[in-house]
Amino acid sequence: MRIYILFLLILPFSILFGQEQSRPNYHFTPKSGWMNDPNGMIYKDGKFHLFFQHNPNDIVWGPMHWGHAISKDMIVWEEQKIALYPDSLGTIYSGSAVVDKNNTSGFGKNSLVAIYTNHSHEIEKTGSGLHETQSIAYSLDDGKSWIKYSDNPVISNPGIKDFRDPKVIWHEPTASWVMVLATLDCITFYNSKDLKKWQKAGEFGKNQGSHEGVWECPDLLKFKTDEGEKWVLIVSVNPGAPNTGSGTQYFIGDFDGHMFKSNQKGTKWLDYGPDNYAGVTFSNLNDRNVLMGWMSNWSYANQVPATTWRSGNTIARELKLVKIENQWELSSLPVKELNKYKRKVKIDRQNHDNFIDFDRISELKNSFELSFAQENVEDFQIIFKNKVGEKIIVGYDSKKKQYFIDRSNSGNVEFNKNFIKTAYAARISNSKQMSLRILIDKNSVELFADNGLTCLSSIYFNENAFDSVQIIHKNLQNNIDVKFYKIM
Ligand code: FRU
């Protein structure tokens, strides 16, 4: 109650002067309260549904609900009423949703079925480690209202304290549902014919990938390639990311409906930046694999500057498998649906000896895309800045073969010592040319380099919009092409 009153008191002020100014323009944020992982993302009858980890009563993580939003294009979202509330089995942790086209569950043809983790804070206190179980709920009105299954949980806890985040897919060849579940330090696979009774099929990953932290939020994706079907297992890990804190790794391999195998050596990362975590893909989207992540990091998520709402999602990203020097790599690019919100803007360019200036970008109001291309692979720094000295640098260091985003002078960076200042990412492409797309929104920078082969996502908190861009480059003989697009 107290928190509601506080909300009501600070709301008008924050709208006028505060955080509303920095609310992202084309990234999803909750109207109020706390948000973390995207959940149950699904496409049905022309609409995209996003559910999300939500504490509606506070701006820090707390009793988890599933919030809900709907979009026609994955860019503009309309928040709906809360979908799932905590119950006697616990709060509602991350999970997924499916369309039950053949009524395998008996809940109804084309019903939406949500599969999620119940986390019991009471049982957790006992120290038994049995506090996480898997449950289901169904909706017969496209997600407006939900009925929890009377026989929950559908998977009880076998004695694993981190036992959560079920992602369910339909596997046509075996006519079965497959669940991938994060189970402490590996992914456990389950099969079911009806979404209610589940059999354990196997495990993956105890000796593969990054194990610095706990494994969370898995997803299993199928890709068609010219070498046949390939499968990708996505696994978030916290901590253990390349730039510290939370990050998402992936494994490329084969899946037979029961077991996943991968010969991959080393760890591959979906995004090297500090702020793309717990990403999973939309269900029921035909052959498209589209992922959205939570744009934050558990190392500082609860302390980022906020008044009435906290955290946003990444842009929806189309994932593709690309072969580079005999190795498959996962690339991510903003979905094509973003294009209809983009408008090319001409910004005056002044070439100097070893830098280029673009002034008067204030009209872009920190809601734009900058595309950059050079004919040779050489060092550069793209500096987004404003008159009060706030800046963000996106660059490339050819000696180290690394991209980077430096947010050390981006505004408020002092709220938590773990808010890392510069994030680095290896260049994966071997192309002789270099091109990148940078999406800027009110408090995020997303870099997609070399057609999305290297991605870096970083959030920032500044007072004023950037009003100019300077590109530092030693060799302006190198043909440098820069374009600006206003978004929205
Ligand atoms: C990942 C995560 C999940 C869990 C949820 C709780 O960010 O820790 O493993 O289900 O957040 O909010």
Short mmCIF file of C-alpha atoms and ligand atoms in Angstrom, two decimals:
data_model
loop_
_atom_site.label_atom_id
_atom_site.label_comp_id
_atom_site.label_asym_id
_atom_site.label_seq_id
_atom_site.Cartn_x
_atom_site.Cartn_y
_atom_site.Cartn_z
CA MET A 1 0.00 0.00 0.00
CA ARG A 2 2.78 2.39 1.03
CA ILE A 3 4.54 1.78 -2.23
CA TYR A 4 1.33 2.58 -4.19
CA ILE A 5 0.99 5.92 -2.42
CA LEU A 6 4.63 6.67 -3.10
CA PHE A 7 4.07 5.82 -6.75
CA LEU A 8 1.08 8.15 -6.99
CA LEU A 9 3.03 10.96 -5.39
CA ILE A 10 6.12 10.72 -7.56
CA LEU A 11 4.39 9.82 -10.81
CA PRO A 12 3.47 13.36 -12.01
CA PHE A 13 6.94 14.71 -11.18
CA SER A 14 8.76 11.88 -12.82
CA ILE A 15 6.65 12.24 -15.95
CA LEU A 16 7.42 15.93 -16.18
CA PHE A 17 11.05 16.01 -15.16
CA GLY A 18 12.45 12.61 -14.68
CA GLN A 19 12.64 9.17 -16.06
CA GLU A 20 9.85 9.56 -18.62
CA GLN A 21 12.25 11.65 -20.68
CA SER A 22 14.55 8.70 -20.94
CA ARG A 23 11.91 6.08 -21.62
CA PRO A 24 13.00 4.22 -24.75
CA ASN A 25 11.11 5.16 -27.91
CA TYR A 26 11.16 1.84 -29.74
CA HIS A 27 12.14 -0.70 -27.10
CA PHE A 28 9.61 -2.29 -24.78
CA THR A 29 9.47 -1.10 -21.17
CA PRO A 30 6.76 -1.78 -18.58
CA LYS A 31 4.46 1.14 -17.80
CA SER A 32 5.42 0.88 -14.16
CA GLY A 33 7.22 -1.45 -11.81
CA TRP A 34 10.09 -3.83 -12.31
CA MET A 35 10.76 -6.07 -15.35
CA ASN A 36 13.32 -8.76 -16.11
CA ASP A 37 13.28 -11.75 -18.52
CA PRO A 38 10.98 -11.93 -21.54
CA ASN A 39 8.67 -14.94 -21.13
CA GLY A 40 6.21 -16.94 -23.23
CA MET A 41 6.88 -14.97 -26.41
CA ILE A 42 4.54 -16.27 -29.06
CA TYR A 43 2.93 -15.34 -32.38
CA LYS A 44 -0.72 -16.13 -32.96
CA ASP A 45 -3.27 -14.85 -35.50
CA GLY A 46 -1.32 -11.76 -36.53
CA LYS A 47 -0.34 -10.76 -33.01
CA PHE A 48 2.91 -11.08 -31.11
CA HIS A 49 2.59 -11.70 -27.39
CA LEU A 50 5.29 -10.83 -24.94
CA PHE A 51 5.01 -11.93 -21.33
CA PHE A 52 7.67 -10.82 -18.91
CA GLN A 53 9.03 -11.25 -15.40
CA HIS A 54 7.29 -8.47 -13.55
CA ASN A 55 7.06 -7.07 -10.07
CA PRO A 56 4.17 -4.62 -10.53
CA ASN A 57 4.41 -3.20 -7.01
CA ASP A 58 7.99 -2.05 -6.88
CA ILE A 59 10.93 -1.07 -9.05
CA VAL A 60 13.21 -3.75 -7.68
CA TRP A 61 12.99 -7.50 -8.24
CA GLY A 62 10.35 -9.07 -5.98
CA PRO A 63 7.36 -11.43 -6.14
CA MET A 64 7.30 -12.46 -9.78
CA HIS A 65 4.23 -12.20 -11.98
CA TRP A 66 3.94 -12.53 -15.74
CA GLY A 67 3.22 -9.14 -17.28
CA HIS A 68 1.79 -9.13 -20.80
CA ALA A 69 2.06 -6.96 -23.90
CA ILE A 70 0.82 -7.34 -27.49
CA SER A 71 2.27 -6.06 -30.74
CA LYS A 72 1.53 -6.29 -34.46
CA ASP A 73 5.20 -6.04 -35.39
CA MET A 74 7.45 -6.69 -32.34
CA ILE A 75 8.37 -2.97 -32.24
CA VAL A 76 5.35 -1.11 -30.84
CA TRP A 77 3.89 -2.88 -27.83
CA GLU A 78 0.70 -2.34 -25.90
CA GLU A 79 0.77 -3.47 -22.33
CA GLN A 80 -2.15 -5.65 -21.17
CA LYS A 81 -3.33 -6.65 -17.76
CA ILE A 82 -1.17 -9.03 -15.75
CA ALA A 83 -1.38 -12.59 -17.06
CA LEU A 84 -0.16 -14.76 -14.17
CA TYR A 85 -0.16 -14.02 -10.45
CA PRO A 86 1.74 -15.85 -7.71
CA ASP A 87 -0.23 -18.75 -6.21
CA SER A 88 -0.01 -21.37 -3.47
CA LEU A 89 2.85 -23.12 -5.31
CA GLY A 90 4.92 -19.96 -5.44
CA THR A 91 5.73 -16.96 -7.55
CA ILE A 92 5.82 -17.20 -11.35
CA TYR A 93 9.34 -17.45 -12.76
CA SER A 94 10.38 -17.59 -16.40
CA GLY A 95 8.96 -19.94 -18.98
CA SER A 96 7.42 -20.22 -22.41
CA ALA A 97 4.12 -20.60 -24.25
CA VAL A 98 2.85 -22.77 -27.10
CA VAL A 99 -0.23 -22.90 -29.30
CA ASP A 100 -1.75 -26.34 -28.81
CA LYS A 101 -2.99 -26.71 -32.39
CA ASN A 102 -3.99 -30.37 -32.08
CA ASN A 103 -5.43 -30.08 -28.59
CA THR A 104 -2.89 -32.56 -27.23
CA SER A 105 -3.54 -31.23 -23.72
CA GLY A 106 -7.33 -31.42 -23.92
CA PHE A 107 -7.57 -27.77 -22.86
CA GLY A 108 -9.01 -26.86 -26.26
CA LYS A 109 -7.94 -26.66 -29.88
CA ASN A 110 -5.57 -23.74 -30.43
CA SER A 111 -5.45 -22.93 -26.75
CA LEU A 112 -2.40 -21.05 -25.54
CA VAL A 113 -0.53 -23.05 -22.94
CA ALA A 114 2.05 -21.39 -20.70
CA ILE A 115 4.76 -23.54 -19.13
CA TYR A 116 6.56 -21.80 -16.27
CA THR A 117 8.46 -22.31 -13.04
CA ASN A 118 6.73 -21.95 -9.70
CA HIS A 119 9.24 -20.66 -7.18
CA SER A 120 8.18 -21.14 -3.56
CA HIS A 121 9.94 -18.67 -1.27
CA GLU A 122 8.51 -20.57 1.76
CA ILE A 123 10.08 -23.87 0.71
CA GLU A 124 13.29 -22.04 -0.18
CA LYS A 125 13.56 -20.90 3.45
CA THR A 126 13.60 -24.51 4.64
CA GLY A 127 16.85 -25.07 2.74
CA SER A 128 15.57 -28.32 1.22
CA GLY A 129 16.37 -27.06 -2.28
CA LEU A 130 13.00 -28.29 -3.51
CA HIS A 131 11.51 -24.84 -4.13
CA GLU A 132 11.32 -24.83 -7.95
CA THR A 133 8.78 -26.89 -9.89
CA GLN A 134 7.26 -26.65 -13.38
CA SER A 135 3.61 -25.76 -13.88
CA ILE A 136 1.24 -25.00 -16.72
CA ALA A 137 -1.72 -22.68 -17.34
CA TYR A 138 -3.95 -22.27 -20.39
CA SER A 139 -5.85 -19.51 -22.09
CA LEU A 140 -8.87 -19.90 -24.35
CA ASP A 141 -9.06 -16.20 -25.22
CA ASP A 142 -5.61 -15.53 -26.68
CA GLY A 143 -3.90 -14.67 -23.44
CA LYS A 144 -6.49 -12.32 -21.94
CA SER A 145 -7.29 -14.69 -19.10
CA TRP A 146 -5.49 -17.76 -17.82
CA ILE A 147 -6.57 -20.87 -15.97
CA LYS A 148 -3.94 -22.73 -13.97
CA TYR A 149 -3.95 -26.49 -14.44
CA SER A 150 -5.50 -28.20 -11.41
CA ASP A 151 -2.78 -30.86 -11.19
CA ASN A 152 0.19 -28.51 -11.02
CA PRO A 153 3.10 -28.93 -10.74
CA VAL A 154 3.62 -31.06 -13.85
CA ILE A 155 7.28 -31.65 -12.97
CA SER A 156 8.21 -31.80 -9.34
CA ASN A 157 11.64 -31.03 -8.02
CA PRO A 158 14.12 -33.95 -8.00
CA GLY A 159 16.45 -32.22 -5.52
CA ILE A 160 18.05 -29.56 -7.73
CA LYS A 161 17.99 -26.09 -6.24
CA ASP A 162 18.18 -24.26 -9.60
CA PHE A 163 15.53 -26.03 -11.64
CA ARG A 164 13.76 -23.60 -13.89
CA ASP A 165 12.85 -21.65 -17.04
CA PRO A 166 11.15 -24.30 -19.22
CA LYS A 167 11.09 -23.61 -22.94
CA VAL A 168 8.80 -25.94 -24.88
CA ILE A 169 8.80 -26.65 -28.62
CA TRP A 170 6.82 -29.04 -30.82
CA HIS A 171 9.00 -31.68 -32.50
CA GLU A 172 7.18 -32.84 -35.60
CA PRO A 173 9.16 -36.03 -36.45
CA THR A 174 8.48 -37.56 -33.03
CA ALA A 175 5.07 -35.85 -32.67
CA SER A 176 6.07 -34.77 -29.16
CA TRP A 177 6.60 -31.72 -27.07
CA VAL A 178 10.19 -31.14 -26.02
CA MET A 179 11.10 -29.15 -22.93
CA VAL A 180 14.55 -27.71 -22.30
CA LEU A 181 15.02 -26.86 -18.64
CA ALA A 182 17.91 -25.15 -16.86
CA THR A 183 19.04 -27.48 -14.12
CA LEU A 184 21.87 -25.81 -12.19
CA ASP A 185 24.89 -26.60 -14.38
CA CYS A 186 23.32 -28.29 -17.39
CA ILE A 187 20.21 -28.39 -19.56
CA THR A 188 17.79 -31.25 -19.03
CA PHE A 189 15.56 -32.45 -21.89
CA TYR A 190 12.05 -33.77 -21.33
CA ASN A 191 9.42 -35.20 -23.70
CA SER A 192 5.65 -35.15 -23.46
CA LYS A 193 2.63 -36.03 -25.59
CA ASP A 194 0.16 -33.82 -23.74
CA LEU A 195 2.12 -31.07 -21.90
CA LYS A 196 1.04 -32.66 -18.61
CA LYS A 197 3.10 -35.83 -18.23
CA TRP A 198 6.83 -35.35 -18.86
CA GLN A 199 9.63 -37.92 -19.21
CA LYS A 200 13.25 -37.01 -18.75
CA ALA A 201 15.20 -37.73 -21.96
CA GLY A 202 18.73 -36.57 -21.18
CA GLU A 203 21.11 -33.83 -20.19
CA PHE A 204 23.56 -31.59 -21.95
CA GLY A 205 26.43 -29.34 -21.05
CA LYS A 206 27.97 -30.32 -17.71
CA ASN A 207 31.39 -30.18 -19.36
CA GLN A 208 30.75 -27.68 -22.12
CA GLY A 209 30.54 -23.91 -22.29
CA SER A 210 30.85 -21.34 -19.54
CA HIS A 211 30.24 -22.60 -16.00
CA GLU A 212 31.26 -19.61 -13.94
CA GLY A 213 27.65 -19.10 -12.91
CA VAL A 214 24.27 -20.79 -12.83
CA TRP A 215 22.62 -21.83 -16.12
CA GLU A 216 19.28 -20.18 -16.88
CA CYS A 217 16.71 -19.55 -19.61
CA PRO A 218 17.52 -22.14 -22.29
CA ASP A 219 16.02 -22.24 -25.78
CA LEU A 220 16.36 -24.78 -28.59
CA LEU A 221 16.15 -23.52 -32.18
CA LYS A 222 16.05 -25.28 -35.52
CA PHE A 223 17.75 -23.82 -38.60
CA LYS A 224 17.61 -25.02 -42.18
CA THR A 225 21.03 -24.74 -43.81
CA ASP A 226 22.46 -25.95 -47.12
CA GLU A 227 24.04 -28.75 -45.08
CA GLY A 228 20.68 -29.81 -43.69
CA GLU A 229 19.08 -29.16 -40.33
CA LYS A 230 21.17 -27.62 -37.55
CA TRP A 231 20.10 -26.98 -33.97
CA VAL A 232 21.20 -24.23 -31.63
CA LEU A 233 20.89 -24.43 -27.87
CA ILE A 234 20.86 -21.05 -26.17
CA VAL A 235 21.84 -20.88 -22.49
CA SER A 236 22.09 -17.80 -20.31
CA VAL A 237 24.69 -17.87 -17.56
CA ASN A 238 25.03 -15.62 -14.56
CA PRO A 239 27.75 -14.61 -13.84
CA GLY A 240 30.34 -15.61 -16.44
CA ALA A 241 29.73 -13.30 -19.42
CA PRO A 242 32.67 -12.05 -21.49
CA ASN A 243 32.35 -8.53 -20.08
CA THR A 244 31.44 -9.80 -16.59
CA GLY A 245 28.03 -10.49 -15.08
CA SER A 246 25.13 -11.95 -17.03
CA GLY A 247 25.41 -13.16 -20.62
CA THR A 248 24.04 -15.63 -23.13
CA GLN A 249 26.07 -18.41 -24.73
CA TYR A 250 25.04 -20.80 -27.47
CA PHE A 251 25.93 -24.25 -28.75
CA ILE A 252 25.53 -25.48 -32.32
CA GLY A 253 24.75 -29.14 -32.77
CA ASP A 254 22.22 -31.85 -33.59
CA PHE A 255 18.97 -32.86 -31.97
CA ASP A 256 17.02 -36.08 -32.49
CA GLY A 257 13.91 -35.19 -30.52
CA HIS A 258 15.40 -36.43 -27.25
CA MET A 259 19.08 -35.56 -26.98
CA PHE A 260 21.17 -32.61 -28.09
CA LYS A 261 24.83 -33.12 -29.05
CA SER A 262 27.45 -30.55 -29.91
CA ASN A 263 31.13 -30.94 -30.82
CA GLN A 264 31.66 -27.24 -30.40
CA LYS A 265 34.93 -26.24 -28.83
CA GLY A 266 35.01 -23.13 -26.70
CA THR A 267 32.20 -20.81 -25.75
CA LYS A 268 30.23 -18.76 -28.25
CA TRP A 269 28.25 -15.69 -27.17
CA LEU A 270 25.07 -14.33 -28.64
CA ASP A 271 25.96 -10.79 -27.62
CA TYR A 272 29.19 -9.60 -26.02
CA GLY A 273 27.70 -6.50 -24.44
CA PRO A 274 26.77 -6.32 -20.78
CA ASP A 275 23.06 -5.77 -21.43
CA ASN A 276 21.39 -8.61 -23.24
CA TYR A 277 20.34 -11.38 -20.91
CA ALA A 278 17.78 -14.20 -20.68
CA GLY A 279 16.88 -13.83 -24.36
CA VAL A 280 14.63 -16.46 -25.91
CA THR A 281 12.74 -16.72 -29.20
CA PHE A 282 9.11 -16.40 -30.27
CA SER A 283 7.16 -19.64 -30.59
CA ASN A 284 4.95 -20.43 -33.56
CA LEU A 285 6.74 -18.06 -35.94
CA ASN A 286 7.15 -20.57 -38.77
CA ASP A 287 10.76 -20.70 -39.88
CA ARG A 288 11.85 -17.47 -38.28
CA ASN A 289 14.00 -17.48 -35.14
CA VAL A 290 13.46 -14.10 -33.49
CA LEU A 291 14.93 -13.35 -30.09
CA MET A 292 14.43 -10.59 -27.57
CA GLY A 293 16.52 -10.26 -24.43
CA TRP A 294 16.30 -8.27 -21.25
CA MET A 295 18.52 -5.21 -21.58
CA SER A 296 20.20 -5.35 -18.21
CA ASN A 297 22.60 -7.33 -16.10
CA TRP A 298 22.09 -8.89 -12.68
CA SER A 299 25.33 -7.22 -11.50
CA TYR A 300 23.54 -3.87 -11.31
CA ALA A 301 19.97 -4.27 -12.59
CA ASN A 302 18.32 -3.38 -9.29
CA GLN A 303 20.28 -0.14 -8.99
CA VAL A 304 20.06 1.43 -12.46
CA PRO A 305 18.59 4.96 -12.25
CA ALA A 306 14.80 4.65 -12.13
CA THR A 307 11.75 6.20 -10.52
CA THR A 308 8.56 4.43 -11.57
CA TRP A 309 9.66 1.63 -13.92
CA ARG A 310 12.85 -0.28 -14.46
CA SER A 311 14.43 -2.00 -17.48
CA GLY A 312 13.63 -2.58 -21.13
CA ASN A 313 14.10 -5.25 -23.75
CA THR A 314 16.51 -5.43 -26.66
CA ILE A 315 15.20 -4.86 -30.13
CA ALA A 316 13.71 -8.07 -31.58
CA ARG A 317 16.52 -9.80 -33.46
CA GLU A 318 16.38 -12.22 -36.36
CA LEU A 319 18.88 -15.04 -35.82
CA LYS A 320 20.65 -16.76 -38.71
CA LEU A 321 23.38 -19.39 -39.00
CA VAL A 322 26.31 -18.24 -41.09
CA LYS A 323 29.43 -20.19 -42.03
CA ILE A 324 32.77 -18.45 -41.47
CA GLU A 325 35.95 -20.40 -42.23
CA ASN A 326 34.25 -23.75 -41.84
CA GLN A 327 32.57 -22.84 -38.60
CA TRP A 328 28.93 -22.06 -38.04
CA GLU A 329 28.23 -18.81 -36.22
CA LEU A 330 24.98 -17.26 -35.09
CA SER A 331 24.25 -13.77 -36.38
CA SER A 332 21.62 -11.37 -35.01
CA LEU A 333 20.09 -8.40 -36.80
CA PRO A 334 17.14 -6.16 -35.94
CA VAL A 335 13.95 -7.63 -37.41
CA LYS A 336 12.88 -6.21 -40.78
CA GLU A 337 9.72 -4.90 -39.10
CA LEU A 338 11.84 -2.05 -37.72
CA ASN A 339 12.30 -0.66 -41.25
CA LYS A 340 8.84 0.78 -41.43
CA TYR A 341 9.66 3.06 -38.50
CA LYS A 342 12.94 4.27 -40.06
CA ARG A 343 13.31 7.43 -42.11
CA LYS A 344 16.58 8.42 -43.73
CA VAL A 345 17.74 11.85 -42.54
CA LYS A 346 20.37 13.98 -44.22
CA ILE A 347 22.89 15.30 -41.71
CA ASP A 348 25.63 17.70 -42.88
CA ARG A 349 29.03 16.09 -42.96
CA GLN A 350 32.31 17.95 -42.53
CA ASN A 351 35.49 16.08 -43.36
CA HIS A 352 38.58 17.24 -41.48
CA ASP A 353 42.10 15.79 -41.54
CA ASN A 354 41.45 12.79 -39.41
CA PHE A 355 37.92 13.14 -38.25
CA ILE A 356 34.44 13.73 -39.60
CA ASP A 357 31.85 15.89 -37.88
CA PHE A 358 28.11 15.58 -37.99
CA ASP A 359 26.51 18.43 -36.06
CA ARG A 360 22.91 19.11 -35.30
CA ILE A 361 21.76 15.60 -34.69
CA SER A 362 19.60 16.81 -31.80
CA GLU A 363 16.56 16.47 -34.08
CA LEU A 364 17.17 12.71 -33.91
CA LYS A 365 16.36 12.89 -30.18
CA ASN A 366 18.39 9.80 -29.28
CA SER A 367 16.11 7.63 -31.36
CA PHE A 368 17.98 6.67 -34.50
CA GLU A 369 20.16 4.26 -36.40
CA LEU A 370 23.61 5.12 -37.68
CA SER A 371 25.07 2.89 -40.34
CA PHE A 372 28.81 2.97 -40.98
CA ALA A 373 30.82 1.24 -43.69
CA GLN A 374 34.48 1.40 -44.68
CA GLU A 375 36.26 -0.21 -47.60
CA ASN A 376 39.19 -1.38 -45.50
CA VAL A 377 39.34 -2.69 -41.98
CA GLU A 378 40.86 0.17 -40.00
CA ASP A 379 40.54 1.70 -36.55
CA PHE A 380 37.76 4.16 -35.92
CA GLN A 381 35.85 5.77 -33.10
CA ILE A 382 32.31 6.98 -33.47
CA ILE A 383 31.62 9.45 -30.67
CA PHE A 384 28.03 10.32 -29.81
CA LYS A 385 28.16 13.40 -27.62
CA ASN A 386 26.38 16.44 -26.27
CA LYS A 387 27.23 19.91 -24.97
CA VAL A 388 27.35 18.86 -21.33
CA GLY A 389 30.14 16.41 -22.11
CA GLU A 390 28.19 13.16 -22.01
CA LYS A 391 29.41 10.73 -24.64
CA ILE A 392 29.43 7.17 -25.85
CA ILE A 393 32.15 5.79 -28.10
CA VAL A 394 31.60 2.87 -30.44
CA GLY A 395 34.82 1.79 -32.07
CA TYR A 396 37.16 -0.79 -33.53
CA ASP A 397 40.73 -1.60 -32.55
CA SER A 398 42.39 -3.36 -35.48
CA LYS A 399 45.42 -4.52 -33.47
CA LYS A 400 43.25 -6.36 -31.01
CA LYS A 401 40.61 -7.18 -33.64
CA GLN A 402 37.99 -5.94 -31.23
CA TYR A 403 34.92 -3.78 -31.33
CA PHE A 404 34.10 -1.83 -28.21
CA ILE A 405 31.49 0.39 -26.61
CA ASP A 406 32.84 2.85 -24.07
CA ARG A 407 30.15 4.31 -21.81
CA SER A 408 32.49 5.64 -19.11
CA ASN A 409 31.39 9.26 -19.70
CA SER A 410 27.85 8.51 -20.77
CA GLY A 411 26.14 10.24 -17.83
CA ASN A 412 25.25 8.54 -14.56
CA VAL A 413 27.69 5.63 -14.24
CA GLU A 414 28.28 5.75 -10.51
CA PHE A 415 25.17 3.96 -9.19
CA ASN A 416 26.97 0.62 -8.99
CA LYS A 417 30.65 -0.26 -9.26
CA ASN A 418 29.82 -3.27 -11.43
CA PHE A 419 28.38 -1.07 -14.16
CA ILE A 420 31.32 -1.86 -16.42
CA LYS A 421 32.56 1.08 -18.43
CA THR A 422 33.91 -0.42 -21.64
CA ALA A 423 32.75 -3.65 -23.24
CA TYR A 424 34.83 -5.43 -25.89
CA ALA A 425 33.93 -8.00 -28.50
CA ALA A 426 36.10 -9.95 -30.91
CA ARG A 427 35.48 -9.42 -34.62
CA ILE A 428 34.24 -12.75 -35.99
CA SER A 429 33.92 -11.81 -39.65
CA ASN A 430 36.92 -12.21 -41.94
CA SER A 431 35.59 -9.83 -44.57
CA LYS A 432 38.00 -7.25 -46.05
CA GLN A 433 35.30 -4.63 -45.69
CA MET A 434 33.55 -3.57 -42.56
CA SER A 435 30.02 -2.39 -41.97
CA LEU A 436 27.96 -1.83 -38.90
CA ARG A 437 24.58 -0.70 -37.70
CA ILE A 438 24.21 1.11 -34.41
CA LEU A 439 20.80 1.53 -32.85
CA ILE A 440 20.55 4.36 -30.37
CA ASP A 441 17.53 4.75 -28.13
CA LYS A 442 17.04 6.97 -25.09
CA ASN A 443 19.05 4.67 -22.86
CA SER A 444 20.59 1.98 -25.02
CA VAL A 445 23.18 1.39 -27.74
CA GLU A 446 23.04 -1.80 -29.77
CA LEU A 447 25.89 -2.55 -32.14
CA PHE A 448 25.42 -5.06 -34.97
CA ALA A 449 28.76 -5.42 -36.74
CA ASP A 450 29.44 -7.37 -39.95
CA ASN A 451 25.85 -8.30 -40.62
CA GLY A 452 25.19 -9.15 -37.02
CA LEU A 453 28.13 -11.53 -36.51
CA THR A 454 29.41 -9.49 -33.57
CA CYS A 455 26.84 -7.83 -31.31
CA LEU A 456 27.32 -5.55 -28.34
CA SER A 457 24.45 -4.10 -26.32
CA SER A 458 24.92 -1.49 -23.61
CA ILE A 459 22.54 0.67 -21.65
CA TYR A 460 23.36 4.20 -20.47
CA PHE A 461 21.76 7.00 -18.46
CA ASN A 462 22.36 10.53 -19.68
CA GLU A 463 20.65 13.84 -18.98
CA ASN A 464 20.56 15.27 -22.48
CA ALA A 465 20.18 13.87 -25.96
CA PHE A 466 23.31 13.64 -28.10
CA ASP A 467 23.63 16.66 -30.36
CA SER A 468 26.60 15.68 -32.50
CA VAL A 469 28.57 12.75 -33.79
CA GLN A 470 32.27 12.79 -34.47
CA ILE A 471 34.05 9.97 -36.26
CA ILE A 472 37.76 9.73 -35.62
CA HIS A 473 39.63 7.96 -38.39
CA LYS A 474 43.28 8.24 -39.39
CA ASN A 475 42.73 7.54 -43.02
CA LEU A 476 39.91 9.38 -44.67
CA GLN A 477 41.11 8.05 -48.04
CA ASN A 478 39.36 4.92 -46.90
CA ASN A 479 35.90 5.41 -48.32
CA ILE A 480 33.70 5.96 -45.32
CA ASP A 481 29.99 5.89 -45.73
CA VAL A 482 27.74 7.11 -42.93
CA LYS A 483 23.96 7.25 -42.93
CA PHE A 484 21.45 8.36 -40.34
CA TYR A 485 17.90 7.10 -39.94
CA LYS A 486 15.46 8.60 -37.49
CA ILE A 487 13.46 5.86 -35.80
CA MET A 488 9.78 6.66 -35.05
C1 FRU B 1 16.96 -15.04 -15.19
C2 FRU B 1 16.17 -15.51 -13.99
C3 FRU B 1 15.50 -16.81 -14.28
C4 FRU B 1 14.34 -16.82 -13.35
C5 FRU B 1 13.94 -15.36 -13.32
C6 FRU B 1 13.41 -14.90 -12.00
O1 FRU B 1 17.16 -13.67 -15.25
O2 FRU B 1 17.02 -15.60 -12.86
O3 FRU B 1 16.33 -17.95 -14.14
O4 FRU B 1 13.29 -17.63 -13.77
O5 FRU B 1 15.10 -14.62 -13.67
O6 FRU B 1 12.87 -13.62 -12.11
#
